[in-house]
Amino acid sequence: MAHVSLPHDAKAGPTKPEVRAVLHSKLDLGPTDHFAEVGSCTGAVTIEAARRAGRVTALERNAERIETTRRNLAANDVTGNVDLRNAEAPEGLPDDADALFVGGSRNYEAVLDHAVETGVARLVMNVSRLEVAGAATEAFRERDLLEEVVQFQVSHGYELAGATSFDSDNPVYMLVGETDAVAADGGRR
């Protein structure tokens, strides 16, 4: 996987590289996919998705963060197939996305409804707060989307008194789902 450089800060940390690796594994993006993201923030997920998917639509409601995404895309030489939208979800979401990442919990139930209505085939939502993870899991179940919930904790080693100790990142709850969307040719989307 190519390195992602994030020289521009969004004052809200990017999705960590280890989490992005699992996220992209679950989304399984290919060159014909249209990927949509809710909450681009620094652009870390957007950059990696643009390297895999044919088209990317990234939403960010905060104008400063959309500019940060734009600047980080340029710093990584990512151009062409990314549509950045300074918009609120679900209103700004495309109707033809194959895969969707929900990076924040604002309006997530309406975003899930949009995913069901438009037939998004694969979706992932990352959550860092336990209470939101529980409510989001129920929302996925109510819409018959839930495939799995993954909770993981990443720790990074550092030297301490000539030995190695670890600092832990906050745990992440990853909800993975899919719709039963059927493509126009009768196959599964």
Short mmCIF file of N, CA and C in Angstrom, two decimals:
data_model
loop_
_atom_site.label_atom_id
_atom_site.label_comp_id
_atom_site.label_asym_id
_atom_site.label_seq_id
_atom_site.Cartn_x
_atom_site.Cartn_y
_atom_site.Cartn_z
N MET A 1 0.84 -1.17 0.00
CA MET A 1 0.00 0.00 0.00
C MET A 1 0.89 1.24 0.00
N ALA A 2 0.57 2.17 -0.88
CA ALA A 2 1.35 3.40 -0.98
C ALA A 2 1.16 4.25 0.27
N HIS A 3 2.20 4.95 0.64
CA HIS A 3 2.18 5.82 1.80
C HIS A 3 1.22 6.99 1.57
N VAL A 4 0.55 7.41 2.64
CA VAL A 4 -0.31 8.58 2.60
C VAL A 4 0.34 9.68 3.42
N SER A 5 0.60 10.80 2.77
CA SER A 5 1.19 11.95 3.43
C SER A 5 0.07 12.92 3.79
N LEU A 6 0.03 13.36 5.06
CA LEU A 6 -1.00 14.29 5.51
C LEU A 6 -0.35 15.53 6.12
N PRO A 7 0.25 16.37 5.25
CA PRO A 7 0.94 17.54 5.78
C PRO A 7 0.00 18.62 6.32
N HIS A 8 -1.28 18.54 5.96
CA HIS A 8 -2.24 19.55 6.39
C HIS A 8 -3.19 18.96 7.43
N ASP A 9 -3.31 19.65 8.55
CA ASP A 9 -4.06 19.19 9.71
C ASP A 9 -5.50 19.67 9.66
N ALA A 10 -6.42 18.86 10.13
CA ALA A 10 -7.84 19.23 10.16
C ALA A 10 -8.33 19.43 11.59
N LYS A 11 -7.44 19.42 12.56
CA LYS A 11 -7.79 19.56 13.98
C LYS A 11 -8.72 18.45 14.48
N ALA A 12 -8.83 17.42 13.69
CA ALA A 12 -9.56 16.22 14.07
C ALA A 12 -8.77 15.10 13.44
N GLY A 13 -8.21 14.23 14.23
CA GLY A 13 -7.26 13.25 13.73
C GLY A 13 -7.75 12.43 12.57
N PRO A 14 -6.85 12.06 11.69
CA PRO A 14 -7.23 11.20 10.57
C PRO A 14 -7.51 9.78 11.06
N THR A 15 -8.23 9.02 10.25
CA THR A 15 -8.38 7.60 10.52
C THR A 15 -6.99 6.99 10.47
N LYS A 16 -6.62 6.28 11.52
CA LYS A 16 -5.27 5.73 11.65
C LYS A 16 -4.97 4.74 10.52
N PRO A 17 -3.68 4.64 10.13
CA PRO A 17 -3.31 3.76 9.01
C PRO A 17 -3.76 2.31 9.20
N GLU A 18 -3.64 1.78 10.39
CA GLU A 18 -4.04 0.38 10.63
C GLU A 18 -5.54 0.21 10.45
N VAL A 19 -6.31 1.20 10.88
CA VAL A 19 -7.77 1.16 10.72
C VAL A 19 -8.12 1.30 9.24
N ARG A 20 -7.42 2.17 8.53
CA ARG A 20 -7.66 2.32 7.09
C ARG A 20 -7.38 1.01 6.34
N ALA A 21 -6.37 0.29 6.76
CA ALA A 21 -6.06 -0.98 6.09
C ALA A 21 -7.22 -1.96 6.21
N VAL A 22 -7.77 -2.08 7.40
CA VAL A 22 -8.92 -2.97 7.60
C VAL A 22 -10.14 -2.43 6.85
N LEU A 23 -10.36 -1.13 6.93
CA LEU A 23 -11.48 -0.49 6.25
C LEU A 23 -11.46 -0.79 4.76
N HIS A 24 -10.32 -0.58 4.12
CA HIS A 24 -10.24 -0.82 2.67
C HIS A 24 -10.34 -2.30 2.33
N SER A 25 -9.88 -3.15 3.23
CA SER A 25 -10.05 -4.59 3.03
C SER A 25 -11.54 -4.95 3.02
N LYS A 26 -12.29 -4.38 3.93
CA LYS A 26 -13.74 -4.65 4.02
C LYS A 26 -14.49 -4.07 2.83
N LEU A 27 -14.08 -2.88 2.36
CA LEU A 27 -14.77 -2.25 1.23
C LEU A 27 -14.45 -2.92 -0.10
N ASP A 28 -13.25 -3.50 -0.20
CA ASP A 28 -12.84 -4.24 -1.39
C ASP A 28 -13.10 -3.44 -2.68
N LEU A 29 -12.57 -2.22 -2.71
CA LEU A 29 -12.79 -1.33 -3.85
C LEU A 29 -12.03 -1.79 -5.09
N GLY A 30 -12.68 -1.66 -6.23
CA GLY A 30 -12.06 -1.99 -7.51
C GLY A 30 -12.14 -0.82 -8.46
N PRO A 31 -11.49 -0.93 -9.62
CA PRO A 31 -11.38 0.18 -10.57
C PRO A 31 -12.71 0.65 -11.18
N THR A 32 -13.76 -0.13 -11.09
CA THR A 32 -15.05 0.31 -11.62
C THR A 32 -15.99 0.82 -10.53
N ASP A 33 -15.56 0.78 -9.28
CA ASP A 33 -16.42 1.19 -8.16
C ASP A 33 -16.51 2.70 -8.02
N HIS A 34 -17.69 3.14 -7.58
CA HIS A 34 -17.91 4.53 -7.15
C HIS A 34 -17.98 4.48 -5.63
N PHE A 35 -17.00 5.08 -4.99
CA PHE A 35 -16.89 5.11 -3.53
C PHE A 35 -17.38 6.46 -3.02
N ALA A 36 -18.19 6.44 -1.97
CA ALA A 36 -18.64 7.67 -1.34
C ALA A 36 -18.22 7.66 0.13
N GLU A 37 -17.83 8.83 0.60
CA GLU A 37 -17.37 8.97 1.98
C GLU A 37 -18.12 10.11 2.66
N VAL A 38 -18.56 9.86 3.88
CA VAL A 38 -19.18 10.89 4.70
C VAL A 38 -18.18 11.30 5.76
N GLY A 39 -17.72 12.55 5.69
CA GLY A 39 -16.77 13.07 6.67
C GLY A 39 -15.33 12.89 6.25
N SER A 40 -14.89 13.60 5.21
CA SER A 40 -13.54 13.40 4.67
C SER A 40 -12.44 13.88 5.60
N CYS A 41 -12.69 14.89 6.41
CA CYS A 41 -11.75 15.40 7.41
C CYS A 41 -10.38 15.72 6.80
N THR A 42 -9.37 14.91 7.04
CA THR A 42 -8.03 15.16 6.49
C THR A 42 -7.87 14.64 5.07
N GLY A 43 -8.75 13.73 4.66
CA GLY A 43 -8.65 13.13 3.34
C GLY A 43 -7.90 11.81 3.32
N ALA A 44 -7.51 11.29 4.46
CA ALA A 44 -6.73 10.05 4.50
C ALA A 44 -7.46 8.89 3.82
N VAL A 45 -8.73 8.68 4.13
CA VAL A 45 -9.51 7.61 3.51
C VAL A 45 -9.76 7.94 2.05
N THR A 46 -10.04 9.20 1.75
CA THR A 46 -10.30 9.64 0.38
C THR A 46 -9.10 9.34 -0.52
N ILE A 47 -7.91 9.64 -0.05
CA ILE A 47 -6.69 9.43 -0.83
C ILE A 47 -6.53 7.96 -1.19
N GLU A 48 -6.65 7.09 -0.20
CA GLU A 48 -6.48 5.66 -0.47
C GLU A 48 -7.60 5.12 -1.35
N ALA A 49 -8.82 5.60 -1.16
CA ALA A 49 -9.94 5.15 -2.00
C ALA A 49 -9.73 5.57 -3.44
N ALA A 50 -9.22 6.80 -3.65
CA ALA A 50 -8.99 7.29 -5.01
C ALA A 50 -7.93 6.47 -5.74
N ARG A 51 -7.05 5.84 -5.01
CA ARG A 51 -6.03 4.99 -5.62
C ARG A 51 -6.59 3.63 -6.03
N ARG A 52 -7.78 3.30 -5.53
CA ARG A 52 -8.37 1.98 -5.80
C ARG A 52 -9.62 2.05 -6.67
N ALA A 53 -10.49 3.03 -6.38
CA ALA A 53 -11.81 3.10 -7.03
C ALA A 53 -11.77 3.94 -8.29
N GLY A 54 -12.71 3.70 -9.16
CA GLY A 54 -12.80 4.48 -10.39
C GLY A 54 -13.25 5.91 -10.15
N ARG A 55 -14.17 6.09 -9.19
CA ARG A 55 -14.67 7.41 -8.84
C ARG A 55 -14.83 7.51 -7.33
N VAL A 56 -14.63 8.72 -6.81
CA VAL A 56 -14.78 8.97 -5.38
C VAL A 56 -15.58 10.25 -5.19
N THR A 57 -16.57 10.17 -4.32
CA THR A 57 -17.32 11.36 -3.89
C THR A 57 -17.11 11.47 -2.39
N ALA A 58 -16.51 12.57 -1.95
CA ALA A 58 -16.21 12.76 -0.53
C ALA A 58 -16.96 13.98 -0.01
N LEU A 59 -17.76 13.76 1.03
CA LEU A 59 -18.52 14.83 1.65
C LEU A 59 -17.85 15.28 2.93
N GLU A 60 -17.90 16.56 3.18
CA GLU A 60 -17.44 17.13 4.45
C GLU A 60 -18.27 18.38 4.70
N ARG A 61 -18.91 18.46 5.85
CA ARG A 61 -19.78 19.60 6.14
C ARG A 61 -19.00 20.83 6.58
N ASN A 62 -17.78 20.64 7.05
CA ASN A 62 -16.94 21.73 7.53
C ASN A 62 -16.08 22.24 6.38
N ALA A 63 -16.27 23.51 5.99
CA ALA A 63 -15.55 24.08 4.84
C ALA A 63 -14.04 24.06 5.02
N GLU A 64 -13.56 24.28 6.23
CA GLU A 64 -12.11 24.24 6.48
C GLU A 64 -11.56 22.84 6.27
N ARG A 65 -12.31 21.83 6.68
CA ARG A 65 -11.86 20.45 6.51
C ARG A 65 -11.89 20.02 5.05
N ILE A 66 -12.86 20.51 4.29
CA ILE A 66 -12.88 20.15 2.87
C ILE A 66 -11.65 20.74 2.18
N GLU A 67 -11.23 21.91 2.60
CA GLU A 67 -10.01 22.52 2.06
C GLU A 67 -8.78 21.71 2.47
N THR A 68 -8.78 21.22 3.71
CA THR A 68 -7.69 20.35 4.17
C THR A 68 -7.63 19.08 3.33
N THR A 69 -8.79 18.48 3.06
CA THR A 69 -8.84 17.30 2.19
C THR A 69 -8.25 17.63 0.82
N ARG A 70 -8.67 18.75 0.26
CA ARG A 70 -8.20 19.17 -1.07
C ARG A 70 -6.67 19.31 -1.07
N ARG A 71 -6.13 19.95 -0.05
CA ARG A 71 -4.69 20.18 0.02
C ARG A 71 -3.93 18.86 0.21
N ASN A 72 -4.46 17.95 1.02
CA ASN A 72 -3.80 16.66 1.22
C ASN A 72 -3.90 15.78 -0.02
N LEU A 73 -4.99 15.88 -0.77
CA LEU A 73 -5.08 15.17 -2.05
C LEU A 73 -3.97 15.64 -2.98
N ALA A 74 -3.79 16.95 -3.07
CA ALA A 74 -2.74 17.51 -3.93
C ALA A 74 -1.35 17.08 -3.46
N ALA A 75 -1.13 17.03 -2.15
CA ALA A 75 0.17 16.63 -1.61
C ALA A 75 0.49 15.17 -1.94
N ASN A 76 -0.55 14.37 -2.24
CA ASN A 76 -0.37 12.97 -2.58
C ASN A 76 -0.55 12.71 -4.08
N ASP A 77 -0.56 13.78 -4.87
CA ASP A 77 -0.71 13.68 -6.32
C ASP A 77 -1.96 12.91 -6.73
N VAL A 78 -3.04 13.08 -5.98
CA VAL A 78 -4.31 12.44 -6.31
C VAL A 78 -5.19 13.49 -6.98
N THR A 79 -5.51 13.25 -8.23
CA THR A 79 -6.34 14.18 -8.99
C THR A 79 -7.29 13.39 -9.88
N GLY A 80 -8.27 14.08 -10.41
CA GLY A 80 -9.08 13.51 -11.48
C GLY A 80 -10.37 12.84 -11.08
N ASN A 81 -10.30 11.79 -10.29
CA ASN A 81 -11.51 11.00 -10.06
C ASN A 81 -12.19 11.30 -8.73
N VAL A 82 -11.87 12.45 -8.09
CA VAL A 82 -12.43 12.78 -6.78
C VAL A 82 -13.32 14.01 -6.88
N ASP A 83 -14.56 13.86 -6.43
CA ASP A 83 -15.52 14.95 -6.34
C ASP A 83 -15.67 15.31 -4.87
N LEU A 84 -15.10 16.45 -4.46
CA LEU A 84 -15.22 16.91 -3.07
C LEU A 84 -16.45 17.79 -2.95
N ARG A 85 -17.28 17.49 -1.96
CA ARG A 85 -18.50 18.25 -1.77
C ARG A 85 -18.57 18.79 -0.35
N ASN A 86 -18.69 20.10 -0.24
CA ASN A 86 -18.91 20.72 1.06
C ASN A 86 -20.41 20.64 1.31
N ALA A 87 -20.83 19.52 1.89
CA ALA A 87 -22.26 19.23 2.03
C ALA A 87 -22.52 18.37 3.26
N GLU A 88 -23.75 18.40 3.68
CA GLU A 88 -24.23 17.58 4.78
C GLU A 88 -24.77 16.27 4.19
N ALA A 89 -24.55 15.19 4.90
CA ALA A 89 -25.12 13.90 4.47
C ALA A 89 -26.49 13.74 5.14
N PRO A 90 -27.41 13.09 4.49
CA PRO A 90 -27.28 12.36 3.24
C PRO A 90 -27.54 13.20 1.98
N GLU A 91 -27.94 14.48 2.14
CA GLU A 91 -28.31 15.28 0.97
C GLU A 91 -27.23 15.33 -0.10
N GLY A 92 -25.97 15.41 0.26
CA GLY A 92 -24.91 15.54 -0.71
C GLY A 92 -24.41 14.23 -1.30
N LEU A 93 -24.95 13.11 -0.85
CA LEU A 93 -24.48 11.81 -1.33
C LEU A 93 -24.97 11.49 -2.74
N PRO A 94 -24.15 10.81 -3.52
CA PRO A 94 -24.59 10.39 -4.86
C PRO A 94 -25.59 9.24 -4.75
N ASP A 95 -26.36 9.04 -5.80
CA ASP A 95 -27.34 7.96 -5.82
C ASP A 95 -26.80 6.69 -6.46
N ASP A 96 -25.54 6.72 -6.93
CA ASP A 96 -25.01 5.57 -7.66
C ASP A 96 -23.73 4.99 -7.03
N ALA A 97 -23.53 5.20 -5.73
CA ALA A 97 -22.33 4.67 -5.08
C ALA A 97 -22.42 3.16 -4.92
N ASP A 98 -21.28 2.51 -5.11
CA ASP A 98 -21.18 1.06 -4.88
C ASP A 98 -20.74 0.76 -3.46
N ALA A 99 -19.95 1.67 -2.88
CA ALA A 99 -19.40 1.47 -1.54
C ALA A 99 -19.46 2.80 -0.79
N LEU A 100 -19.68 2.71 0.52
CA LEU A 100 -19.86 3.90 1.33
C LEU A 100 -19.12 3.74 2.65
N PHE A 101 -18.41 4.79 3.05
CA PHE A 101 -17.77 4.84 4.36
C PHE A 101 -18.37 5.99 5.14
N VAL A 102 -18.83 5.69 6.34
CA VAL A 102 -19.37 6.68 7.25
C VAL A 102 -18.34 6.89 8.34
N GLY A 103 -17.66 8.02 8.28
CA GLY A 103 -16.57 8.29 9.21
C GLY A 103 -16.98 9.04 10.45
N GLY A 104 -18.23 9.45 10.53
CA GLY A 104 -18.72 10.16 11.71
C GLY A 104 -20.12 9.70 12.03
N SER A 105 -20.61 10.07 13.20
CA SER A 105 -21.91 9.57 13.62
C SER A 105 -23.05 10.55 13.40
N ARG A 106 -22.77 11.74 12.90
CA ARG A 106 -23.82 12.72 12.67
C ARG A 106 -24.73 12.23 11.54
N ASN A 107 -26.03 12.21 11.77
CA ASN A 107 -27.03 11.82 10.76
C ASN A 107 -26.85 10.40 10.22
N TYR A 108 -26.18 9.53 10.96
CA TYR A 108 -25.87 8.22 10.40
C TYR A 108 -27.11 7.41 10.05
N GLU A 109 -28.21 7.55 10.79
CA GLU A 109 -29.41 6.78 10.46
C GLU A 109 -29.97 7.20 9.10
N ALA A 110 -29.99 8.50 8.82
CA ALA A 110 -30.45 8.99 7.51
C ALA A 110 -29.49 8.53 6.41
N VAL A 111 -28.20 8.48 6.71
CA VAL A 111 -27.21 8.00 5.74
C VAL A 111 -27.45 6.51 5.45
N LEU A 112 -27.74 5.73 6.48
CA LEU A 112 -28.03 4.30 6.27
C LEU A 112 -29.29 4.14 5.44
N ASP A 113 -30.31 4.96 5.71
CA ASP A 113 -31.54 4.90 4.91
C ASP A 113 -31.23 5.19 3.44
N HIS A 114 -30.39 6.19 3.20
CA HIS A 114 -29.98 6.54 1.83
C HIS A 114 -29.27 5.35 1.18
N ALA A 115 -28.40 4.69 1.94
CA ALA A 115 -27.66 3.53 1.41
C ALA A 115 -28.62 2.42 0.99
N VAL A 116 -29.64 2.18 1.80
CA VAL A 116 -30.63 1.15 1.47
C VAL A 116 -31.44 1.57 0.24
N GLU A 117 -31.91 2.82 0.24
CA GLU A 117 -32.75 3.31 -0.87
C GLU A 117 -32.02 3.32 -2.20
N THR A 118 -30.72 3.61 -2.19
CA THR A 118 -29.97 3.71 -3.44
C THR A 118 -29.19 2.44 -3.79
N GLY A 119 -29.24 1.44 -2.91
CA GLY A 119 -28.60 0.16 -3.21
C GLY A 119 -27.10 0.15 -3.12
N VAL A 120 -26.54 0.88 -2.14
CA VAL A 120 -25.10 0.82 -1.91
C VAL A 120 -24.77 -0.63 -1.52
N ALA A 121 -23.89 -1.25 -2.26
CA ALA A 121 -23.61 -2.67 -2.05
C ALA A 121 -22.83 -2.94 -0.76
N ARG A 122 -21.79 -2.13 -0.48
CA ARG A 122 -20.93 -2.37 0.69
C ARG A 122 -20.80 -1.08 1.49
N LEU A 123 -20.90 -1.21 2.81
CA LEU A 123 -20.72 -0.02 3.63
C LEU A 123 -20.01 -0.35 4.92
N VAL A 124 -19.25 0.64 5.39
CA VAL A 124 -18.50 0.52 6.64
C VAL A 124 -18.70 1.82 7.41
N MET A 125 -18.89 1.67 8.71
CA MET A 125 -18.99 2.83 9.61
C MET A 125 -18.01 2.62 10.75
N ASN A 126 -17.17 3.61 11.01
CA ASN A 126 -16.26 3.57 12.15
C ASN A 126 -16.83 4.42 13.27
N VAL A 127 -16.72 3.89 14.48
CA VAL A 127 -17.24 4.57 15.66
C VAL A 127 -16.21 4.44 16.77
N SER A 128 -16.01 5.50 17.52
CA SER A 128 -15.06 5.44 18.63
C SER A 128 -15.71 5.46 20.00
N ARG A 129 -17.00 5.76 20.06
CA ARG A 129 -17.70 5.81 21.35
C ARG A 129 -18.62 4.60 21.50
N LEU A 130 -18.53 3.95 22.64
CA LEU A 130 -19.26 2.71 22.91
C LEU A 130 -20.77 2.87 22.74
N GLU A 131 -21.32 3.94 23.29
CA GLU A 131 -22.77 4.12 23.21
C GLU A 131 -23.24 4.29 21.77
N VAL A 132 -22.48 5.03 20.99
CA VAL A 132 -22.83 5.21 19.58
C VAL A 132 -22.68 3.88 18.83
N ALA A 133 -21.65 3.11 19.18
CA ALA A 133 -21.45 1.81 18.53
C ALA A 133 -22.66 0.91 18.75
N GLY A 134 -23.19 0.89 19.97
CA GLY A 134 -24.36 0.07 20.26
C GLY A 134 -25.58 0.53 19.48
N ALA A 135 -25.84 1.83 19.48
CA ALA A 135 -26.99 2.37 18.74
C ALA A 135 -26.83 2.15 17.24
N ALA A 136 -25.62 2.34 16.72
CA ALA A 136 -25.38 2.15 15.29
C ALA A 136 -25.54 0.68 14.89
N THR A 137 -25.10 -0.21 15.75
CA THR A 137 -25.27 -1.65 15.48
C THR A 137 -26.75 -1.98 15.34
N GLU A 138 -27.56 -1.44 16.24
CA GLU A 138 -29.01 -1.66 16.15
C GLU A 138 -29.58 -1.05 14.88
N ALA A 139 -29.10 0.13 14.49
CA ALA A 139 -29.57 0.77 13.27
C ALA A 139 -29.23 -0.08 12.04
N PHE A 140 -28.03 -0.65 12.01
CA PHE A 140 -27.65 -1.56 10.92
C PHE A 140 -28.57 -2.78 10.91
N ARG A 141 -28.82 -3.36 12.09
CA ARG A 141 -29.69 -4.54 12.18
C ARG A 141 -31.11 -4.23 11.72
N GLU A 142 -31.65 -3.09 12.16
CA GLU A 142 -33.02 -2.71 11.79
C GLU A 142 -33.18 -2.60 10.28
N ARG A 143 -32.12 -2.27 9.58
CA ARG A 143 -32.17 -2.11 8.13
C ARG A 143 -31.65 -3.35 7.40
N ASP A 144 -31.41 -4.41 8.15
CA ASP A 144 -30.91 -5.67 7.61
C ASP A 144 -29.61 -5.48 6.83
N LEU A 145 -28.71 -4.66 7.38
CA LEU A 145 -27.43 -4.37 6.75
C LEU A 145 -26.25 -5.08 7.40
N LEU A 146 -26.36 -5.42 8.65
CA LEU A 146 -25.20 -5.83 9.44
C LEU A 146 -24.63 -7.17 9.02
N GLU A 147 -23.36 -7.16 8.64
CA GLU A 147 -22.61 -8.37 8.35
C GLU A 147 -21.71 -8.73 9.53
N GLU A 148 -21.04 -7.71 10.08
CA GLU A 148 -20.18 -7.96 11.23
C GLU A 148 -19.83 -6.66 11.94
N VAL A 149 -19.44 -6.81 13.19
CA VAL A 149 -18.89 -5.71 13.97
C VAL A 149 -17.50 -6.14 14.41
N VAL A 150 -16.53 -5.29 14.16
CA VAL A 150 -15.15 -5.58 14.53
C VAL A 150 -14.70 -4.51 15.51
N GLN A 151 -14.17 -4.92 16.64
CA GLN A 151 -13.59 -3.97 17.58
C GLN A 151 -12.12 -4.26 17.64
N PHE A 152 -11.32 -3.23 17.47
CA PHE A 152 -9.89 -3.47 17.59
C PHE A 152 -9.19 -2.30 18.24
N GLN A 153 -8.06 -2.66 18.82
CA GLN A 153 -7.22 -1.73 19.55
C GLN A 153 -5.82 -1.83 18.96
N VAL A 154 -5.25 -0.70 18.61
CA VAL A 154 -3.90 -0.68 18.06
C VAL A 154 -2.99 0.01 19.06
N SER A 155 -1.84 -0.57 19.26
CA SER A 155 -0.84 0.03 20.14
C SER A 155 0.47 0.15 19.38
N HIS A 156 1.23 1.19 19.68
CA HIS A 156 2.51 1.43 19.02
C HIS A 156 3.61 1.41 20.07
N GLY A 157 4.69 0.70 19.74
CA GLY A 157 5.80 0.56 20.66
C GLY A 157 6.67 1.81 20.71
N TYR A 158 7.27 2.04 21.86
CA TYR A 158 8.24 3.11 22.04
C TYR A 158 9.27 2.65 23.07
N GLU A 159 10.43 3.28 23.03
CA GLU A 159 11.48 2.88 23.96
C GLU A 159 11.19 3.47 25.34
N LEU A 160 11.36 2.62 26.33
CA LEU A 160 11.21 3.04 27.72
C LEU A 160 12.29 2.34 28.54
N ALA A 161 13.24 3.10 29.01
CA ALA A 161 14.32 2.59 29.86
C ALA A 161 15.03 1.40 29.22
N GLY A 162 15.33 1.52 27.92
CA GLY A 162 16.08 0.48 27.23
C GLY A 162 15.25 -0.72 26.80
N ALA A 163 13.95 -0.65 26.97
CA ALA A 163 13.06 -1.74 26.56
C ALA A 163 11.90 -1.13 25.76
N THR A 164 10.98 -1.96 25.36
CA THR A 164 9.84 -1.50 24.57
C THR A 164 8.57 -1.53 25.40
N SER A 165 7.89 -0.41 25.40
CA SER A 165 6.56 -0.31 26.01
C SER A 165 5.59 0.11 24.91
N PHE A 166 4.32 0.22 25.23
CA PHE A 166 3.32 0.53 24.21
C PHE A 166 2.38 1.64 24.65
N ASP A 167 2.05 2.52 23.67
CA ASP A 167 0.99 3.51 23.82
C ASP A 167 -0.17 3.02 22.98
N SER A 168 -1.37 3.03 23.57
CA SER A 168 -2.55 2.54 22.87
C SER A 168 -3.34 3.67 22.23
N ASP A 169 -3.81 3.44 21.00
CA ASP A 169 -4.78 4.33 20.38
C ASP A 169 -6.14 3.99 20.97
N ASN A 170 -7.09 4.89 20.83
CA ASN A 170 -8.45 4.59 21.28
C ASN A 170 -9.01 3.42 20.48
N PRO A 171 -9.84 2.59 21.11
CA PRO A 171 -10.45 1.48 20.36
C PRO A 171 -11.38 2.00 19.28
N VAL A 172 -11.53 1.22 18.23
CA VAL A 172 -12.42 1.55 17.12
C VAL A 172 -13.39 0.41 16.94
N TYR A 173 -14.66 0.76 16.77
CA TYR A 173 -15.70 -0.22 16.45
C TYR A 173 -16.03 -0.01 14.99
N MET A 174 -15.89 -1.06 14.20
CA MET A 174 -16.13 -0.99 12.77
C MET A 174 -17.35 -1.84 12.44
N LEU A 175 -18.38 -1.18 11.93
CA LEU A 175 -19.58 -1.88 11.51
C LEU A 175 -19.50 -2.10 10.01
N VAL A 176 -19.68 -3.32 9.59
CA VAL A 176 -19.54 -3.68 8.18
C VAL A 176 -20.88 -4.23 7.72
N GLY A 177 -21.36 -3.72 6.59
CA GLY A 177 -22.65 -4.17 6.10
C GLY A 177 -22.73 -4.19 4.60
N GLU A 178 -23.83 -4.72 4.13
CA GLU A 178 -24.11 -4.74 2.70
C GLU A 178 -25.61 -4.75 2.51
N THR A 179 -26.03 -4.25 1.35
CA THR A 179 -27.44 -4.30 1.00
C THR A 179 -27.66 -5.48 0.07
N ASP A 180 -28.89 -5.78 -0.17
CA ASP A 180 -29.22 -6.82 -1.13
C ASP A 180 -29.56 -6.22 -2.48
N ALA A 181 -28.82 -5.18 -2.84
CA ALA A 181 -29.07 -4.45 -4.08
C ALA A 181 -28.87 -5.36 -5.29
N VAL A 182 -29.70 -5.16 -6.27
CA VAL A 182 -29.60 -5.91 -7.51
C VAL A 182 -29.33 -4.91 -8.64
N ALA A 183 -28.34 -5.20 -9.44
CA ALA A 183 -27.96 -4.32 -10.55
C ALA A 183 -29.00 -4.40 -11.66
N ALA A 184 -28.98 -3.45 -12.56
CA ALA A 184 -29.94 -3.38 -13.66
C ALA A 184 -29.90 -4.64 -14.53
N ASP A 185 -28.73 -5.29 -14.62
CA ASP A 185 -28.62 -6.49 -15.45
C ASP A 185 -29.05 -7.75 -14.68
N GLY A 186 -29.58 -7.58 -13.47
CA GLY A 186 -30.07 -8.72 -12.70
C GLY A 186 -29.04 -9.31 -11.74
N GLY A 187 -27.79 -8.91 -11.89
CA GLY A 187 -26.74 -9.39 -11.00
C GLY A 187 -26.71 -8.57 -9.72
N ARG A 188 -25.93 -9.05 -8.79
CA ARG A 188 -25.79 -8.34 -7.53
C ARG A 188 -24.86 -7.16 -7.70
N ARG A 189 -25.24 -5.98 -7.16
CA ARG A 189 -24.38 -4.81 -7.24
C ARG A 189 -23.21 -4.97 -6.32
#
